[in-house]
């Protein structure tokens, strides 16, 4: 089974500080896509950032960046200058490179708390 | 930004009843999906749909489940005879293209089977 593992069920960060959420995955493919999704209390899934495995450069989106280590099969999310609105459940996900649809395999999630 | 719309937001049903969950994907998207999330667990893929047919389905998507795009805008998930274990949040999603594309998720339908 091609699994996605998030080993931190909960994390806490102070406002304006930086936090890193961990994600590892298991795959036999050489090319694939990786994602971080945010799920606030409204439970809607919102894409935070996307990484193509064939690209060595780490993706960034404003305060969000990833540390993609392909050999280690690691894909961590760094949130800089944390804001209260960042409090949510964060899911790491993987999708295959080939196929007819974007089938995501999700991790179990990390609940991020942001404190004043 | 365009949105995926799901109705109803909450659905309560008796075990054994049929339910239909409705979704309006983003208008120019070609790929449609259903995912579900049992409370406290991870989000799981159910099915993908393209060109009016199922392109992939998971082992969860058994004969009790079906999907349909009855007209040019709606995308539905039918559960023929609900079980207690079908209680979950069901998310519809759509994407413009296929593999690796950004999925736009709806706000979900919370299904409670009593």
PDB file of C-alpha atoms in Angstrom:
ATOM      1  CA  UNK A   1       0.000   0.000   0.000  1.00  0.00           C
ATOM      2  CA  UNK A   2       1.224   3.483  -0.807  1.00  0.00           C
ATOM      3  CA  UNK A   3       0.784   5.281   2.459  1.00  0.00           C
ATOM      4  CA  UNK A   4       1.204   8.828   3.740  1.00  0.00           C
ATOM      5  CA  UNK A   5       2.278   9.233   7.356  1.00  0.00           C
ATOM      6  CA  UNK A   6       1.960  12.279   9.559  1.00  0.00           C
ATOM      7  CA  UNK A   7       3.573  11.476  12.878  1.00  0.00           C
ATOM      8  CA  UNK A   8       2.470  14.615  14.732  1.00  0.00           C
ATOM      9  CA  UNK A   9      -1.216  14.427  15.694  1.00  0.00           C
ATOM     10  CA  UNK A  10      -1.043  17.918  17.232  1.00  0.00           C
ATOM     11  CA  UNK A  11       1.290  20.881  17.084  1.00  0.00           C
ATOM     12  CA  UNK A  12       1.221  24.268  18.712  1.00  0.00           C
ATOM     13  CA  UNK A  13       2.883  27.507  17.656  1.00  0.00           C
ATOM     14  CA  UNK A  14       2.835  31.038  18.948  1.00  0.00           C
ATOM     15  CA  UNK A  15       1.587  33.789  16.730  1.00  0.00           C
ATOM     16  CA  UNK A  16       4.344  35.205  14.480  1.00  0.00           C
ATOM     17  CA  UNK A  17       6.552  32.176  15.069  1.00  0.00           C
ATOM     18  CA  UNK A  18       7.507  29.433  12.626  1.00  0.00           C
ATOM     19  CA  UNK A  19       6.313  25.843  12.748  1.00  0.00           C
ATOM     20  CA  UNK A  20       7.141  22.780  10.675  1.00  0.00           C
ATOM     21  CA  UNK A  21       4.715  19.918  10.068  1.00  0.00           C
ATOM     22  CA  UNK A  22       6.172  16.554   9.088  1.00  0.00           C
ATOM     23  CA  UNK A  23       5.035  14.136   6.412  1.00  0.00           C
ATOM     24  CA  UNK A  24       6.586  10.980   5.019  1.00  0.00           C
ATOM     25  CA  UNK A  25       5.212   8.746   2.327  1.00  0.00           C
ATOM     26  CA  UNK A  26       5.766   5.415   0.737  1.00  0.00           C
ATOM     27  CA  UNK A  27       5.747   4.997  -3.018  1.00  0.00           C
ATOM     28  CA  UNK A  28       7.360   2.869  -5.675  1.00  0.00           C
ATOM     29  CA  UNK A  29       6.894   5.545  -8.319  1.00  0.00           C
ATOM     30  CA  UNK A  30       9.618   7.927  -9.386  1.00  0.00           C
ATOM     31  CA  UNK A  31       7.238  10.717 -10.300  1.00  0.00           C
ATOM     32  CA  UNK A  32       4.192  11.872  -8.369  1.00  0.00           C
ATOM     33  CA  UNK A  33       2.610  14.946  -6.823  1.00  0.00           C
ATOM     34  CA  UNK A  34       2.526  16.019  -3.196  1.00  0.00           C
ATOM     35  CA  UNK A  35       0.108  18.382  -1.533  1.00  0.00           C
ATOM     36  CA  UNK A  36      -0.669  20.029   1.747  1.00  0.00           C
ATOM     37  CA  UNK A  37      -4.349  20.718   2.407  1.00  0.00           C
ATOM     38  CA  UNK A  38      -5.751  22.792   5.236  1.00  0.00           C
ATOM     39  CA  UNK A  39      -9.057  21.932   6.891  1.00  0.00           C
ATOM     40  CA  UNK A  40     -10.354  24.699   9.172  1.00  0.00           C
ATOM     41  CA  UNK A  41     -13.304  24.147  11.540  1.00  0.00           C
ATOM     42  CA  UNK A  42     -15.662  24.680   8.588  1.00  0.00           C
ATOM     43  CA  UNK A  43     -14.224  21.329   7.342  1.00  0.00           C
ATOM     44  CA  UNK A  44     -13.710  22.531   3.793  1.00  0.00           C
ATOM     45  CA  UNK A  45     -10.449  21.255   2.294  1.00  0.00           C
ATOM     46  CA  UNK A  46      -8.279  24.082   1.015  1.00  0.00           C
ATOM     47  CA  UNK A  47      -5.104  23.551  -0.986  1.00  0.00           C
ATOM     48  CA  UNK A  48      -2.096  25.149   0.687  1.00  0.00           C
ATOM     49  CA  UNK A  49       0.743  24.081  -1.540  1.00  0.00           C
ATOM     50  CA  UNK A  50       1.592  21.603  -4.301  1.00  0.00           C
ATOM     51  CA  UNK A  51       4.910  19.993  -5.264  1.00  0.00           C
ATOM     52  CA  UNK A  52       5.818  18.045  -8.362  1.00  0.00           C
ATOM     53  CA  UNK A  53       8.265  15.280  -7.442  1.00  0.00           C
ATOM     54  CA  UNK A  54      10.288  15.704 -10.620  1.00  0.00           C
ATOM     55  CA  UNK A  55      11.114  19.278  -9.616  1.00  0.00           C
ATOM     56  CA  UNK A  56      14.012  19.668  -7.225  1.00  0.00           C
ATOM     57  CA  UNK A  57      13.060  23.193  -6.207  1.00  0.00           C
ATOM     58  CA  UNK A  58      10.917  23.394  -3.105  1.00  0.00           C
ATOM     59  CA  UNK A  59       7.500  24.964  -3.638  1.00  0.00           C
ATOM     60  CA  UNK A  60       6.597  28.170  -1.806  1.00  0.00           C
ATOM     61  CA  UNK A  61       3.348  30.063  -1.428  1.00  0.00           C
ATOM     62  CA  UNK A  62       3.765  33.279   0.549  1.00  0.00           C
ATOM     63  CA  UNK A  63       4.302  32.209   4.196  1.00  0.00           C
ATOM     64  CA  UNK A  64       4.101  28.525   3.333  1.00  0.00           C
ATOM     65  CA  UNK A  65       7.029  26.516   2.034  1.00  0.00           C
ATOM     66  CA  UNK A  66       7.983  22.882   1.838  1.00  0.00           C
ATOM     67  CA  UNK A  67      11.141  20.899   2.402  1.00  0.00           C
ATOM     68  CA  UNK A  68      10.938  18.112  -0.152  1.00  0.00           C
ATOM     69  CA  UNK A  69      13.509  15.353   0.336  1.00  0.00           C
ATOM     70  CA  UNK A  70      12.795  12.840  -2.417  1.00  0.00           C
ATOM     71  CA  UNK A  71      15.350  10.228  -1.392  1.00  0.00           C
ATOM     72  CA  UNK A  72      14.047  10.271   2.163  1.00  0.00           C
ATOM     73  CA  UNK A  73      10.424  10.425   0.955  1.00  0.00           C
ATOM     74  CA  UNK A  74       9.821  13.367   3.194  1.00  0.00           C
ATOM     75  CA  UNK A  75       7.630  16.399   2.546  1.00  0.00           C
ATOM     76  CA  UNK A  76       7.429  18.821   5.455  1.00  0.00           C
ATOM     77  CA  UNK A  77       5.458  22.061   5.541  1.00  0.00           C
ATOM     78  CA  UNK A  78       6.903  25.193   7.089  1.00  0.00           C
ATOM     79  CA  UNK A  79       4.578  27.980   8.120  1.00  0.00           C
ATOM     80  CA  UNK A  80       6.351  31.265   8.797  1.00  0.00           C
ATOM     81  CA  UNK A  81       4.934  34.201  10.728  1.00  0.00           C
ATOM     82  CA  UNK A  82       2.044  32.068  11.976  1.00  0.00           C
ATOM     83  CA  UNK A  83      -1.336  33.726  12.199  1.00  0.00           C
ATOM     84  CA  UNK A  84      -4.440  32.858  14.193  1.00  0.00           C
ATOM     85  CA  UNK A  85      -6.161  31.987  10.933  1.00  0.00           C
ATOM     86  CA  UNK A  86      -3.621  29.232  10.324  1.00  0.00           C
ATOM     87  CA  UNK A  87      -5.185  27.171  13.099  1.00  0.00           C
ATOM     88  CA  UNK A  88      -6.619  24.120  11.369  1.00  0.00           C
ATOM     89  CA  UNK A  89      -6.107  20.488  10.571  1.00  0.00           C
ATOM     90  CA  UNK A  90      -3.366  20.012   7.977  1.00  0.00           C
ATOM     91  CA  UNK A  91      -3.331  17.000   5.699  1.00  0.00           C
ATOM     92  CA  UNK A  92      -0.432  15.838   3.591  1.00  0.00           C
ATOM     93  CA  UNK A  93      -1.451  14.011   0.410  1.00  0.00           C
ATOM     94  CA  UNK A  94       0.094  12.268  -2.554  1.00  0.00           C
ATOM     95  CA  UNK A  95      -1.214  11.715  -6.072  1.00  0.00           C
ATOM     96  CA  UNK A  96       0.200   9.492  -8.797  1.00  0.00           C
ATOM     97  CA  UNK A  97       1.897  11.002 -11.827  1.00  0.00           C
ATOM     98  CA  UNK A  98       0.064   8.792 -14.275  1.00  0.00           C
ATOM     99  CA  UNK A  99      -3.556   7.792 -14.438  1.00  0.00           C
ATOM    100  CA  UNK A 100      -6.815   9.265 -15.467  1.00  0.00           C
ATOM    101  CA  UNK A 101      -7.593  11.285 -12.413  1.00  0.00           C
ATOM    102  CA  UNK A 102      -6.039  13.043  -9.463  1.00  0.00           C
ATOM    103  CA  UNK A 103      -6.575  10.366  -6.841  1.00  0.00           C
ATOM    104  CA  UNK A 104      -5.217  11.663  -3.548  1.00  0.00           C
ATOM    105  CA  UNK A 105      -3.958   9.498  -0.717  1.00  0.00           C
ATOM    106  CA  UNK A 106      -4.114  11.478   2.513  1.00  0.00           C
ATOM    107  CA  UNK A 107      -2.267  11.238   5.791  1.00  0.00           C
ATOM    108  CA  UNK A 108      -4.066  11.223   9.123  1.00  0.00           C
ATOM    109  CA  UNK A 109      -3.545  14.927   9.656  1.00  0.00           C
ATOM    110  CA  UNK A 110      -1.873  17.278  12.120  1.00  0.00           C
ATOM    111  CA  UNK A 111      -3.974  19.623  14.184  1.00  0.00           C
ATOM    112  CA  UNK A 112      -2.219  22.995  14.429  1.00  0.00           C
ATOM    113  CA  UNK A 113      -3.025  25.305  17.299  1.00  0.00           C
ATOM    114  CA  UNK A 114      -1.913  28.933  17.141  1.00  0.00           C
ATOM    115  CA  UNK A 115      -1.606  30.743  20.448  1.00  0.00           C
ATOM    116  CA  UNK A 116      -1.227  34.426  21.290  1.00  0.00           C
TER     117      UNK A 116
ATOM    118  CA  UNK B   1     -12.468  32.090  -6.820  1.00  0.00           C
ATOM    119  CA  UNK B   2     -15.008  29.606  -8.233  1.00  0.00           C
ATOM    120  CA  UNK B   3     -16.486  27.113  -5.793  1.00  0.00           C
ATOM    121  CA  UNK B   4     -17.762  23.578  -5.673  1.00  0.00           C
ATOM    122  CA  UNK B   5     -21.222  23.562  -4.115  1.00  0.00           C
ATOM    123  CA  UNK B   6     -22.627  20.660  -2.139  1.00  0.00           C
ATOM    124  CA  UNK B   7     -26.153  20.109  -0.881  1.00  0.00           C
ATOM    125  CA  UNK B   8     -27.404  19.389   1.675  1.00  0.00           C
ATOM    126  CA  UNK B   9     -24.832  20.354   4.274  1.00  0.00           C
ATOM    127  CA  UNK B  10     -26.322  17.827   6.695  1.00  0.00           C
ATOM    128  CA  UNK B  11     -28.351  14.718   5.978  1.00  0.00           C
ATOM    129  CA  UNK B  12     -29.858  12.408   8.559  1.00  0.00           C
ATOM    130  CA  UNK B  13     -31.281   9.094   7.416  1.00  0.00           C
ATOM    131  CA  UNK B  14     -32.414   5.765   8.767  1.00  0.00           C
ATOM    132  CA  UNK B  15     -30.356   2.669   8.170  1.00  0.00           C
ATOM    133  CA  UNK B  16     -31.418   0.946   4.957  1.00  0.00           C
ATOM    134  CA  UNK B  17     -32.675   4.108   3.311  1.00  0.00           C
ATOM    135  CA  UNK B  18     -31.352   5.515   0.062  1.00  0.00           C
ATOM    136  CA  UNK B  19     -29.629   8.880   0.046  1.00  0.00           C
ATOM    137  CA  UNK B  20     -28.475  11.112  -2.761  1.00  0.00           C
ATOM    138  CA  UNK B  21     -25.774  13.667  -2.145  1.00  0.00           C
ATOM    139  CA  UNK B  22     -25.565  16.474  -4.647  1.00  0.00           C
ATOM    140  CA  UNK B  23     -22.709  18.523  -5.957  1.00  0.00           C
ATOM    141  CA  UNK B  24     -22.264  21.271  -8.513  1.00  0.00           C
ATOM    142  CA  UNK B  25     -18.640  21.193  -9.682  1.00  0.00           C
ATOM    143  CA  UNK B  26     -16.851  24.176 -11.145  1.00  0.00           C
ATOM    144  CA  UNK B  27     -18.275  24.755 -14.606  1.00  0.00           C
ATOM    145  CA  UNK B  28     -15.212  24.271 -16.804  1.00  0.00           C
ATOM    146  CA  UNK B  29     -13.851  21.301 -14.865  1.00  0.00           C
ATOM    147  CA  UNK B  30     -13.744  17.894 -16.483  1.00  0.00           C
ATOM    148  CA  UNK B  31     -12.894  15.555 -13.585  1.00  0.00           C
ATOM    149  CA  UNK B  32     -15.129  14.935 -10.618  1.00  0.00           C
ATOM    150  CA  UNK B  33     -14.524  13.086  -7.379  1.00  0.00           C
ATOM    151  CA  UNK B  34     -16.105  11.929  -4.186  1.00  0.00           C
ATOM    152  CA  UNK B  35     -14.083  11.556  -1.004  1.00  0.00           C
ATOM    153  CA  UNK B  36     -15.266  10.772   2.476  1.00  0.00           C
ATOM    154  CA  UNK B  37     -13.982  11.422   5.978  1.00  0.00           C
ATOM    155  CA  UNK B  38     -15.210   9.438   8.936  1.00  0.00           C
ATOM    156  CA  UNK B  39     -15.057  11.596  12.067  1.00  0.00           C
ATOM    157  CA  UNK B  40     -11.520  11.753  13.427  1.00  0.00           C
ATOM    158  CA  UNK B  41     -10.044   9.829  10.520  1.00  0.00           C
ATOM    159  CA  UNK B  42      -8.286  10.730   7.317  1.00  0.00           C
ATOM    160  CA  UNK B  43      -9.937  11.683   4.069  1.00  0.00           C
ATOM    161  CA  UNK B  44     -10.420   8.685   1.761  1.00  0.00           C
ATOM    162  CA  UNK B  45     -10.876   8.525  -1.990  1.00  0.00           C
ATOM    163  CA  UNK B  46     -14.115   6.959  -3.171  1.00  0.00           C
ATOM    164  CA  UNK B  47     -14.431   7.503  -6.902  1.00  0.00           C
ATOM    165  CA  UNK B  48     -13.372   9.627  -9.845  1.00  0.00           C
ATOM    166  CA  UNK B  49     -15.545  10.397 -12.852  1.00  0.00           C
ATOM    167  CA  UNK B  50     -14.619  11.630 -16.294  1.00  0.00           C
ATOM    168  CA  UNK B  51     -16.392  11.764 -19.618  1.00  0.00           C
ATOM    169  CA  UNK B  52     -19.577  10.380 -18.094  1.00  0.00           C
ATOM    170  CA  UNK B  53     -18.032   7.281 -16.645  1.00  0.00           C
ATOM    171  CA  UNK B  54     -16.130   6.129 -13.599  1.00  0.00           C
ATOM    172  CA  UNK B  55     -12.392   6.348 -14.211  1.00  0.00           C
ATOM    173  CA  UNK B  56     -11.292   4.877 -10.903  1.00  0.00           C
ATOM    174  CA  UNK B  57     -12.879   3.684  -7.685  1.00  0.00           C
ATOM    175  CA  UNK B  58     -11.647   2.470  -4.329  1.00  0.00           C
ATOM    176  CA  UNK B  59     -12.536  -0.726  -2.519  1.00  0.00           C
ATOM    177  CA  UNK B  60     -14.920   1.308  -0.368  1.00  0.00           C
ATOM    178  CA  UNK B  61     -17.023   2.109  -3.443  1.00  0.00           C
ATOM    179  CA  UNK B  62     -19.000  -1.125  -3.604  1.00  0.00           C
ATOM    180  CA  UNK B  63     -22.299  -1.930  -5.290  1.00  0.00           C
ATOM    181  CA  UNK B  64     -24.186   0.177  -2.749  1.00  0.00           C
ATOM    182  CA  UNK B  65     -22.644   3.303  -4.216  1.00  0.00           C
ATOM    183  CA  UNK B  66     -23.233   4.900  -7.573  1.00  0.00           C
ATOM    184  CA  UNK B  67     -22.432   8.215  -9.199  1.00  0.00           C
ATOM    185  CA  UNK B  68     -24.157  10.102 -11.917  1.00  0.00           C
ATOM    186  CA  UNK B  69     -23.950  13.319 -13.831  1.00  0.00           C
ATOM    187  CA  UNK B  70     -27.612  13.661 -14.738  1.00  0.00           C
ATOM    188  CA  UNK B  71     -27.259  16.982 -16.503  1.00  0.00           C
ATOM    189  CA  UNK B  72     -24.512  19.393 -17.456  1.00  0.00           C
ATOM    190  CA  UNK B  73     -24.022  20.779 -13.984  1.00  0.00           C
ATOM    191  CA  UNK B  74     -24.869  18.309 -11.210  1.00  0.00           C
ATOM    192  CA  UNK B  75     -22.805  15.391  -9.971  1.00  0.00           C
ATOM    193  CA  UNK B  76     -24.458  13.020  -7.525  1.00  0.00           C
ATOM    194  CA  UNK B  77     -23.456  10.235  -5.159  1.00  0.00           C
ATOM    195  CA  UNK B  78     -26.154   7.713  -4.335  1.00  0.00           C
ATOM    196  CA  UNK B  79     -25.962   5.253  -1.484  1.00  0.00           C
ATOM    197  CA  UNK B  80     -28.613   2.667  -2.138  1.00  0.00           C
ATOM    198  CA  UNK B  81     -29.094   1.141   1.321  1.00  0.00           C
ATOM    199  CA  UNK B  82     -27.268   3.078   3.994  1.00  0.00           C
ATOM    200  CA  UNK B  83     -25.400   1.385   6.829  1.00  0.00           C
ATOM    201  CA  UNK B  84     -24.328   2.828  10.162  1.00  0.00           C
ATOM    202  CA  UNK B  85     -20.722   2.820   8.970  1.00  0.00           C
ATOM    203  CA  UNK B  86     -21.629   5.103   6.057  1.00  0.00           C
ATOM    204  CA  UNK B  87     -21.885   7.968   8.537  1.00  0.00           C
ATOM    205  CA  UNK B  88     -19.205  10.396   7.462  1.00  0.00           C
ATOM    206  CA  UNK B  89     -18.513  13.738   5.838  1.00  0.00           C
ATOM    207  CA  UNK B  90     -18.698  13.333   2.075  1.00  0.00           C
ATOM    208  CA  UNK B  91     -16.682  15.739  -0.025  1.00  0.00           C
ATOM    209  CA  UNK B  92     -17.199  16.411  -3.675  1.00  0.00           C
ATOM    210  CA  UNK B  93     -14.238  17.761  -5.642  1.00  0.00           C
ATOM    211  CA  UNK B  94     -13.471  18.740  -9.194  1.00  0.00           C
ATOM    212  CA  UNK B  95     -10.397  19.497 -11.249  1.00  0.00           C
ATOM    213  CA  UNK B  96      -9.829  21.036 -14.614  1.00  0.00           C
ATOM    214  CA  UNK B  97      -7.448  18.410 -15.772  1.00  0.00           C
ATOM    215  CA  UNK B  98      -6.415  15.024 -14.456  1.00  0.00           C
ATOM    216  CA  UNK B  99      -3.423  13.733 -12.590  1.00  0.00           C
ATOM    217  CA  UNK B 100      -1.665  16.075 -10.233  1.00  0.00           C
ATOM    218  CA  UNK B 101      -4.035  18.925 -10.718  1.00  0.00           C
ATOM    219  CA  UNK B 102      -5.349  21.040  -7.901  1.00  0.00           C
ATOM    220  CA  UNK B 103      -8.573  19.637  -6.550  1.00  0.00           C
ATOM    221  CA  UNK B 104     -11.247  22.106  -5.552  1.00  0.00           C
ATOM    222  CA  UNK B 105     -13.285  20.673  -2.702  1.00  0.00           C
ATOM    223  CA  UNK B 106     -16.798  21.502  -1.658  1.00  0.00           C
ATOM    224  CA  UNK B 107     -17.759  22.173   1.962  1.00  0.00           C
ATOM    225  CA  UNK B 108     -19.013  18.631   2.394  1.00  0.00           C
ATOM    226  CA  UNK B 109     -22.224  16.876   3.340  1.00  0.00           C
ATOM    227  CA  UNK B 110     -22.330  15.416   6.833  1.00  0.00           C
ATOM    228  CA  UNK B 111     -24.260  12.161   6.561  1.00  0.00           C
ATOM    229  CA  UNK B 112     -25.601  10.626   9.754  1.00  0.00           C
ATOM    230  CA  UNK B 113     -27.114   7.157   9.529  1.00  0.00           C
ATOM    231  CA  UNK B 114     -29.261   6.219  12.528  1.00  0.00           C
TER     232      UNK B 114
END
